[in-house]
Tab-separated table of C-alpha atoms in Angstrom:
chain	number	residue	atom	x	y	z
O	10	MET	CA	99.258	18.637	17.601
O	11	THR	CA	97.760	17.592	20.942
O	12	ALA	CA	98.597	19.869	23.861
O	13	VAL	CA	99.299	18.145	27.183
O	14	PRO	CA	98.240	19.686	30.524
O	15	HIS	CA	101.337	20.002	32.639
O	16	ASP	CA	100.117	18.824	36.060
O	17	THR	CA	97.870	15.765	36.186
O	18	ALA	CA	97.842	15.702	39.991
O	19	ALA	CA	96.699	19.321	40.129
O	20	ILE	CA	93.948	18.661	37.579
O	21	ARG	CA	92.658	15.717	39.607
O	22	ALA	CA	92.786	17.651	42.883
O	23	ALA	CA	90.926	20.633	41.420
O	24	LEU	CA	88.203	18.568	39.782
O	25	LEU	CA	87.625	16.284	42.778
O	26	ALA	CA	87.371	19.301	45.103
O	27	TRP	CA	84.811	20.812	42.719
O	28	TYR	CA	82.893	17.519	42.630
O	29	ASP	CA	82.825	17.338	46.426
O	30	ALA	CA	81.100	20.728	46.454
O	31	HIS	CA	78.929	20.527	43.337
O	32	ALA	CA	78.089	16.866	42.616
O	33	ARG	CA	74.637	16.354	41.162
O	34	THR	CA	72.123	14.540	43.330
O	35	LEU	CA	70.896	11.607	41.251
O	36	PRO	CA	68.659	8.685	42.294
O	37	TRP	CA	71.302	6.099	41.393
O	38	ARG	CA	74.287	7.844	42.984
O	39	SER	CA	75.981	7.844	46.387
O	40	PRO	CA	77.292	11.245	47.576
O	41	PRO	CA	81.000	12.040	47.020
O	42	GLY	CA	83.241	10.214	49.450
O	43	ALA	CA	80.384	8.083	50.828
O	44	PRO	CA	81.708	5.100	52.819
O	45	ASP	CA	79.317	2.712	51.090
O	46	ARG	CA	79.537	2.336	47.335
O	47	THR	CA	76.441	2.480	45.167
O	48	ASP	CA	74.626	-0.818	44.569
O	49	PRO	CA	76.078	-2.183	41.289
O	50	TYR	CA	72.552	-3.069	40.138
O	51	ARG	CA	71.557	0.585	40.338
O	52	VAL	CA	74.738	1.744	38.605
O	53	TRP	CA	74.316	-0.782	35.798
O	54	LEU	CA	70.601	-0.061	35.331
O	55	SER	CA	71.149	3.704	35.230
O	56	GLU	CA	74.027	3.462	32.776
O	57	VAL	CA	71.989	1.306	30.394
O	58	MET	CA	69.072	3.728	30.603
O	59	LEU	CA	71.293	6.769	30.076
O	60	GLN	CA	72.685	5.502	26.792
O	61	GLN	CA	71.266	7.794	24.102
O	62	THR	CA	69.001	9.721	26.471
O	63	THR	CA	69.169	12.435	29.118
O	64	VAL	CA	69.146	12.342	32.913
O	65	PRO	CA	65.757	14.129	33.212
O	66	HIS	CA	64.180	11.652	30.784
O	67	ALA	CA	65.766	8.537	32.310
O	68	ALA	CA	65.270	9.358	36.003
O	69	PRO	CA	61.496	8.649	36.195
O	70	TYR	CA	62.018	5.327	34.396
O	71	PHE	CA	64.772	4.439	36.865
O	72	GLU	CA	62.509	5.218	39.820
O	73	ARG	CA	59.684	3.079	38.401
O	74	PHE	CA	62.012	0.185	37.538
O	75	THR	CA	63.661	0.063	40.951
O	76	ALA	CA	60.304	0.313	42.712
O	77	ARG	CA	58.938	-2.581	40.659
O	78	TRP	CA	62.172	-4.617	40.447
O	79	PRO	CA	64.346	-3.521	43.407
O	80	THR	CA	67.080	-6.129	42.855
O	81	VAL	CA	68.731	-7.747	39.888
O	82	GLY	CA	67.058	-11.005	40.902
O	83	ASP	CA	63.662	-9.347	40.726
O	84	LEU	CA	64.440	-8.013	37.263
O	85	ALA	CA	65.703	-11.428	36.148
O	86	GLY	CA	62.290	-12.870	36.985
O	87	ALA	CA	60.356	-10.271	34.987
O	88	GLU	CA	58.247	-11.338	32.033
O	89	ASP	CA	59.707	-10.188	28.726
O	90	SER	CA	56.493	-8.406	27.772
O	91	ASP	CA	56.307	-6.563	31.111
O	92	LEU	CA	59.877	-5.368	30.770
O	93	MET	CA	59.373	-4.204	27.186
O	94	ALA	CA	56.203	-2.340	28.139
O	95	ALA	CA	57.957	-0.636	31.056
O	96	TRP	CA	60.808	0.364	28.724
O	97	ALA	CA	58.480	1.988	26.160
O	98	GLY	CA	59.580	5.562	25.513
O	99	LEU	CA	63.274	5.052	26.300
O	100	GLY	CA	64.079	4.008	22.734
O	101	TYR	CA	66.841	1.690	21.456
O	102	TYR	CA	64.784	-1.333	22.441
O	103	ALA	CA	67.593	-3.840	21.962
O	104	ARG	CA	68.880	-2.455	25.271
O	105	ALA	CA	65.754	-3.750	27.015
O	106	ARG	CA	66.310	-7.258	25.675
O	107	ASN	CA	69.969	-7.083	26.714
O	108	LEU	CA	68.882	-5.831	30.133
O	109	LEU	CA	66.904	-9.008	30.752
O	110	ALA	CA	69.654	-11.244	29.364
O	111	CYS	CA	72.230	-9.625	31.639
O	112	ALA	CA	70.002	-9.728	34.737
O	113	ARG	CA	69.325	-13.418	34.149
O	114	ALA	CA	73.023	-14.142	33.659
O	115	VAL	CA	73.858	-12.389	36.951
O	116	ALA	CA	71.067	-14.259	38.736
O	117	ASN	CA	71.781	-17.682	37.243
O	118	ASP	CA	75.564	-17.658	36.756
O	119	HIS	CA	76.772	-15.327	39.525
O	120	GLY	CA	74.378	-16.061	42.376
O	121	GLY	CA	72.614	-12.724	41.943
O	122	VAL	CA	75.807	-10.764	42.613
O	123	PHE	CA	77.460	-8.594	39.978
O	124	PRO	CA	81.125	-9.473	39.338
O	125	ASP	CA	83.464	-6.776	40.613
O	126	THR	CA	86.087	-6.560	37.868
O	127	GLU	CA	85.924	-4.799	34.542
O	128	ALA	CA	86.850	-7.968	32.624
O	129	ALA	CA	84.158	-10.076	34.298
O	130	LEU	CA	81.538	-7.382	33.813
O	131	LEU	CA	82.463	-7.145	30.145
O	132	ALA	CA	81.678	-10.856	29.773
O	133	LEU	CA	78.021	-10.301	30.758
O	134	PRO	CA	75.426	-10.223	27.953
O	135	GLY	CA	74.905	-6.764	26.496
O	136	VAL	CA	77.586	-5.100	28.636
O	137	GLY	CA	80.003	-3.076	26.531
O	138	ALA	CA	83.319	-1.475	27.379
O	139	TYR	CA	81.804	1.771	28.678
O	140	THR	CA	79.215	0.130	30.947
O	141	ALA	CA	81.743	-2.366	32.316
O	142	ALA	CA	84.147	0.466	33.144
O	143	ALA	CA	81.392	2.591	34.717
O	144	VAL	CA	80.138	-0.209	36.995
O	145	ALA	CA	83.692	-1.220	37.939
O	146	ALA	CA	84.626	2.351	38.862
O	147	ILE	CA	81.420	3.651	40.443
O	148	ALA	CA	80.169	0.516	42.207
O	149	PHE	CA	83.499	-1.148	43.059
O	150	ASP	CA	85.963	1.780	43.055
O	151	ARG	CA	88.191	0.140	40.478
O	152	PRO	CA	90.535	2.460	38.545
O	153	ALA	CA	88.674	2.038	35.248
O	154	ASN	CA	88.743	4.461	32.330
O	155	VAL	CA	85.112	5.595	31.973
O	156	VAL	CA	84.606	7.566	28.755
O	157	ASP	CA	81.160	8.715	27.618
O	158	GLY	CA	80.213	11.654	25.392
O	159	ASN	CA	80.604	14.185	28.203
O	160	VAL	CA	84.044	12.863	29.081
O	161	GLU	CA	85.093	12.896	25.427
O	162	ARG	CA	84.202	16.578	25.222
O	163	VAL	CA	86.091	17.454	28.419
O	164	VAL	CA	89.192	15.573	27.289
O	165	ALA	CA	89.045	16.959	23.733
O	166	ARG	CA	89.071	20.491	25.171
O	167	LEU	CA	91.529	19.844	27.960
O	168	PHE	CA	94.088	18.557	25.448
O	169	ALA	CA	92.889	20.556	22.378
O	170	VAL	CA	92.633	17.397	20.257
O	171	GLU	CA	92.532	18.388	16.585
O	172	THR	CA	91.533	14.996	15.182
O	173	PRO	CA	87.798	15.050	14.346
O	174	VAL	CA	85.417	12.666	16.053
O	175	PRO	CA	84.620	9.852	15.635
O	176	ALA	CA	88.180	9.159	14.397
O	177	ALA	CA	89.534	10.852	17.549
O	178	ARG	CA	87.877	8.449	19.969
O	179	PRO	CA	90.848	6.091	20.478
O	180	GLU	CA	93.059	9.129	21.158
O	181	LEU	CA	90.515	10.629	23.546
O	182	LYS	CA	90.242	7.344	25.437
O	183	ARG	CA	94.032	7.103	25.686
O	184	LEU	CA	94.290	10.666	27.013
O	185	ALA	CA	91.472	10.096	29.491
O	186	ALA	CA	93.363	7.073	30.822
O	187	THR	CA	96.305	9.316	31.738
O	188	LEU	CA	94.053	11.034	34.298
O	189	VAL	CA	92.797	7.838	36.007
O	190	ALA	CA	94.380	6.941	39.354
O	191	ASP	CA	93.799	4.546	42.242
O	192	ASP	CA	92.541	7.399	44.417
O	193	ARG	CA	88.724	7.772	44.280
O	194	PRO	CA	88.228	6.317	40.789
O	195	GLY	CA	84.441	6.177	41.148
O	196	ASP	CA	84.197	9.809	42.178
O	197	TRP	CA	86.663	10.754	39.440
O	198	ALA	CA	84.528	9.131	36.754
O	199	GLN	CA	81.407	10.895	37.988
O	200	ALA	CA	83.238	14.215	38.402
O	201	LEU	CA	84.225	14.142	34.725
O	202	MET	CA	80.644	13.292	33.740
O	203	ASP	CA	79.243	16.121	35.860
O	204	LEU	CA	81.768	18.616	34.528
O	205	GLY	CA	80.789	17.799	30.957
O	206	SER	CA	77.070	17.882	31.737
O	207	THR	CA	76.906	21.081	33.761
O	208	THR	CA	79.925	23.228	32.904
O	209	CYS	CA	81.922	22.039	29.881
O	210	ARG	CA	78.749	22.130	27.807
O	211	PRO	CA	78.621	21.547	24.040
O	212	LYS	CA	77.641	25.179	23.488
O	213	SER	CA	78.508	28.170	25.668
O	214	PRO	CA	80.850	26.328	28.054
O	215	LEU	CA	81.079	27.987	31.457
O	216	CYS	CA	84.833	28.404	31.397
O	217	LEU	CA	84.830	31.114	34.081
O	218	THR	CA	83.465	28.648	36.649
O	219	CYS	CA	85.302	25.557	35.407
O	220	PRO	CA	87.662	24.139	38.053
O	221	VAL	CA	90.219	23.021	35.445
O	222	SER	CA	90.040	25.984	33.046
O	223	GLY	CA	93.599	26.974	33.969
O	224	PHE	CA	94.806	23.682	32.482
O	225	CYS	CA	92.554	23.723	29.402
O	226	ALA	CA	94.416	23.902	26.095
O	227	ALA	CA	91.172	24.605	24.180
O	228	ARG	CA	90.435	27.630	26.327
O	229	ALA	CA	93.964	28.845	25.698
O	230	THR	CA	93.186	28.899	21.971
O	231	GLY	CA	90.278	31.277	22.584
O	232	GLU	CA	87.866	28.895	20.825
O	233	PRO	CA	86.855	26.197	23.315
O	234	GLU	CA	83.557	25.550	21.509
O	235	ARG	CA	85.490	24.371	18.449
O	236	TYR	CA	86.356	21.199	20.376
O	237	PRO	CA	85.732	18.369	19.941
O	238	VAL	CA	86.321	18.885	16.230
O	239	LYS	CA	83.490	17.223	14.324
O	240	THR	CA	83.320	15.444	10.997
O	241	PRO	CA	80.431	16.909	8.939
O	242	LYS	CA	77.304	14.805	9.337
O	243	ALA	CA	75.772	13.041	6.383
O	244	ALA	CA	72.202	14.007	5.588
O	245	ARG	CA	69.669	11.913	7.507
O	246	PRO	CA	67.539	9.911	5.024
O	247	HIS	CA	63.760	10.263	5.126
O	248	ARG	CA	61.345	7.341	4.987
O	249	GLN	CA	57.592	6.947	4.808
O	250	GLY	CA	55.194	4.270	5.961
O	251	VAL	CA	51.651	3.502	7.029
O	252	ALA	CA	50.280	2.592	10.460
O	253	TRP	CA	46.970	0.752	10.467
O	254	VAL	CA	44.720	1.579	13.443
O	255	LEU	CA	42.019	-1.084	13.627
O	256	ARG	CA	39.300	-1.015	16.302
O	257	ASP	CA	36.788	-3.734	17.111
O	258	ASP	CA	33.159	-3.238	18.125
O	259	ARG	CA	34.280	-2.789	21.738
O	260	GLY	CA	36.645	0.040	20.816
O	261	ARG	CA	39.793	-1.974	21.459
O	262	ILE	CA	42.919	-1.412	19.377
O	263	ALA	CA	44.568	-4.137	17.291
O	264	LEU	CA	48.248	-4.478	18.241
O	265	VAL	CA	50.914	-6.885	17.011
O	266	ARG	CA	54.153	-8.169	18.482
O	267	ARG	CA	57.086	-7.075	16.341
O	268	PRO	CA	59.851	-9.558	15.453
O	269	ASP	CA	62.619	-9.858	18.033
O	270	LYS	CA	65.245	-8.670	15.571
O	271	GLY	CA	65.309	-5.248	13.977
O	272	LEU	CA	63.981	-1.801	14.817
O	273	LEU	CA	61.698	-1.810	17.902
O	274	GLY	CA	62.292	-5.557	18.107
O	275	GLY	CA	60.101	-7.451	20.554
O	276	MET	CA	57.840	-4.470	21.213
O	277	VAL	CA	54.115	-4.317	20.679
O	278	GLY	CA	53.128	-1.996	17.857
O	279	LEU	CA	50.451	-1.045	15.411
O	280	PRO	CA	50.291	-3.117	12.230
O	281	THR	CA	52.601	-1.477	9.716
O	282	GLY	CA	54.481	-2.257	6.535
O	283	ASP	CA	57.955	-1.364	5.349
O	284	TRP	CA	59.350	2.077	6.063
O	285	SER	CA	61.160	3.234	2.953
O	286	SER	CA	61.434	6.213	0.626
O	287	ASP	CA	58.332	4.966	-1.192
O	288	GLY	CA	56.661	3.268	1.763
O	289	LEU	CA	53.139	4.495	0.978
O	290	ASP	CA	52.483	1.811	-1.622
O	291	GLN	CA	51.271	-0.762	0.900
O	292	SER	CA	48.327	-3.100	1.244
O	293	PRO	CA	46.345	-3.024	4.517
O	294	PRO	CA	46.503	-6.070	6.830
O	295	PHE	CA	43.098	-7.090	5.451
O	296	ALA	CA	40.206	-5.572	3.548
O	297	ALA	CA	38.233	-2.935	5.458
O	298	ASP	CA	36.800	0.525	4.951
O	299	TRP	CA	40.041	2.376	5.710
O	300	THR	CA	39.981	6.141	6.197
O	301	GLU	CA	42.840	8.633	6.394
O	302	ALA	CA	43.660	10.127	9.809
O	303	GLY	CA	46.604	12.301	8.813
O	304	ALA	CA	50.275	11.687	9.492
O	305	ILE	CA	52.862	12.027	12.229
O	306	ASP	CA	56.567	12.764	11.970
O	307	HIS	CA	59.193	10.995	14.035
O	308	VAL	CA	62.980	11.085	14.141
O	309	PHE	CA	65.118	8.020	14.779
O	310	THR	CA	68.882	8.150	15.072
O	311	HIS	CA	69.569	7.108	11.492
O	312	PHE	CA	66.485	8.326	9.631
O	313	SER	CA	63.406	10.512	9.884
O	314	LEU	CA	59.957	9.084	9.286
O	315	THR	CA	56.556	10.279	8.121
O	316	LEU	CA	54.004	7.712	9.208
O	317	TRP	CA	50.577	8.006	7.613
O	318	VAL	CA	47.730	6.818	9.809
O	319	ARG	CA	44.737	4.918	8.464
O	320	MET	CA	41.736	3.782	10.506
O	321	ALA	CA	39.017	1.154	10.235
O	322	THR	CA	36.841	-1.123	12.346
O	323	GLY	CA	36.861	-4.883	12.069
O	324	GLN	CA	38.010	-8.175	13.541
O	325	GLY	CA	41.092	-10.342	13.230
O	326	ASP	CA	43.821	-12.260	15.018
O	327	PHE	CA	45.498	-9.394	16.892
O	328	LEU	CA	46.384	-8.394	20.440
O	329	TRP	CA	43.155	-6.535	21.191
O	330	THR	CA	43.920	-3.855	23.769
O	331	PRO	CA	41.907	-1.013	25.353
O	332	PRO	CA	43.121	2.379	24.054
O	333	SER	CA	44.491	3.555	27.421
O	334	ASP	CA	46.514	0.362	27.842
O	335	ALA	CA	47.724	0.564	24.253
O	336	LEU	CA	48.931	4.142	24.739
O	337	ALA	CA	50.851	3.067	27.845
O	338	ALA	CA	52.485	0.068	26.161
O	339	LEU	CA	53.385	1.418	22.724
O	340	PRO	CA	56.788	2.852	21.831
O	341	THR	CA	56.713	6.566	21.069
O	342	VAL	CA	56.339	6.406	17.291
O	343	PHE	CA	53.257	4.168	17.503
O	344	ARG	CA	51.829	6.081	20.450
O	345	LYS	CA	51.985	9.246	18.354
O	346	ALA	CA	50.197	7.465	15.514
O	347	LEU	CA	47.474	6.115	17.811
O	348	GLU	CA	46.981	9.522	19.400
O	349	ARG	CA	46.599	10.958	15.922
O	350	ALA	CA	43.920	8.384	15.182
O	351	LEU	CA	42.169	8.992	18.476
O	352	GLY	CA	42.254	12.743	17.904
O	353	THR	CA	44.430	13.618	20.927
O	354	SER	CA	47.491	15.812	21.050
O	355	PRO	CA	50.555	14.385	19.340
O	356	VAL	CA	53.461	13.216	21.436
O	357	LEU	CA	56.547	15.246	20.681
O	358	ALA	CA	59.173	13.028	22.304
O	359	LYS	CA	61.760	11.275	20.118
O	360	SER	CA	63.211	7.821	20.662
């Protein structure tokens, strides 16, 4: 049975006071209580980047993007290939395509100005319920219910929700909505995010310094780490494949443009075949004196991959690219494969 904290006003007052004193300084954020709201372009861009990645990983990308494309109009005018290259390493590349589609919709259909309501934001290409709520609350101070993974964890503990996630998510969103008010909704959303990120951590939560620990039903059970209750994960399948590293007589690397749809869609990559449980039985892109260069391992969200690297020299109809430029443009899995072929240290990052 879900426990209900007894004083919503006291919870809000305690957490907002804590946020005023301890808010993280982030490149896309205005300080607590600032008279001017954060530029909605910066809020939107940061929220898209932060999906499925961490603040330390996303922050340098955000700084580079906003230096190169300081407004949504600038981003709308970007070449697809430039945007995809700049996104390399952030993973989930469909987000990059949606980023361009949304920027162009704002520029072309809204005069370069983001709409200021949750419903209108939700109508933009690639903008889901969470992002629409986050931009509405943080940029426009609308009382929107902003629920990400950190907020889910805070709410699950605050109310001691026994339903396992992901089945609990509708309940967690409903409970989070009970804490939203017209007063400082943008700061409230960010206070919940900060609490989950810095204090109400997945492991070893800092309950002794938590501003709302006195209201926390999970802490009252003596087992706060048990929340949110999790459904056991299914085993991640493992796949194999081959990456073909072809160099011409000038040392350039043969790259290809991947199809727009599917994994790493629209990105440049090394020539490769299917990635499956028996993905080693593949023919090279054309006949050459191929040699083995070892293998790299990479983990995607839904499967792990061993990618065997084979090298040769030759010619063909490819995107011939100097090695340094190829390393800068390739998504992580292919960059690791190319570095293996070139004999440099493997990249350990995951997308």
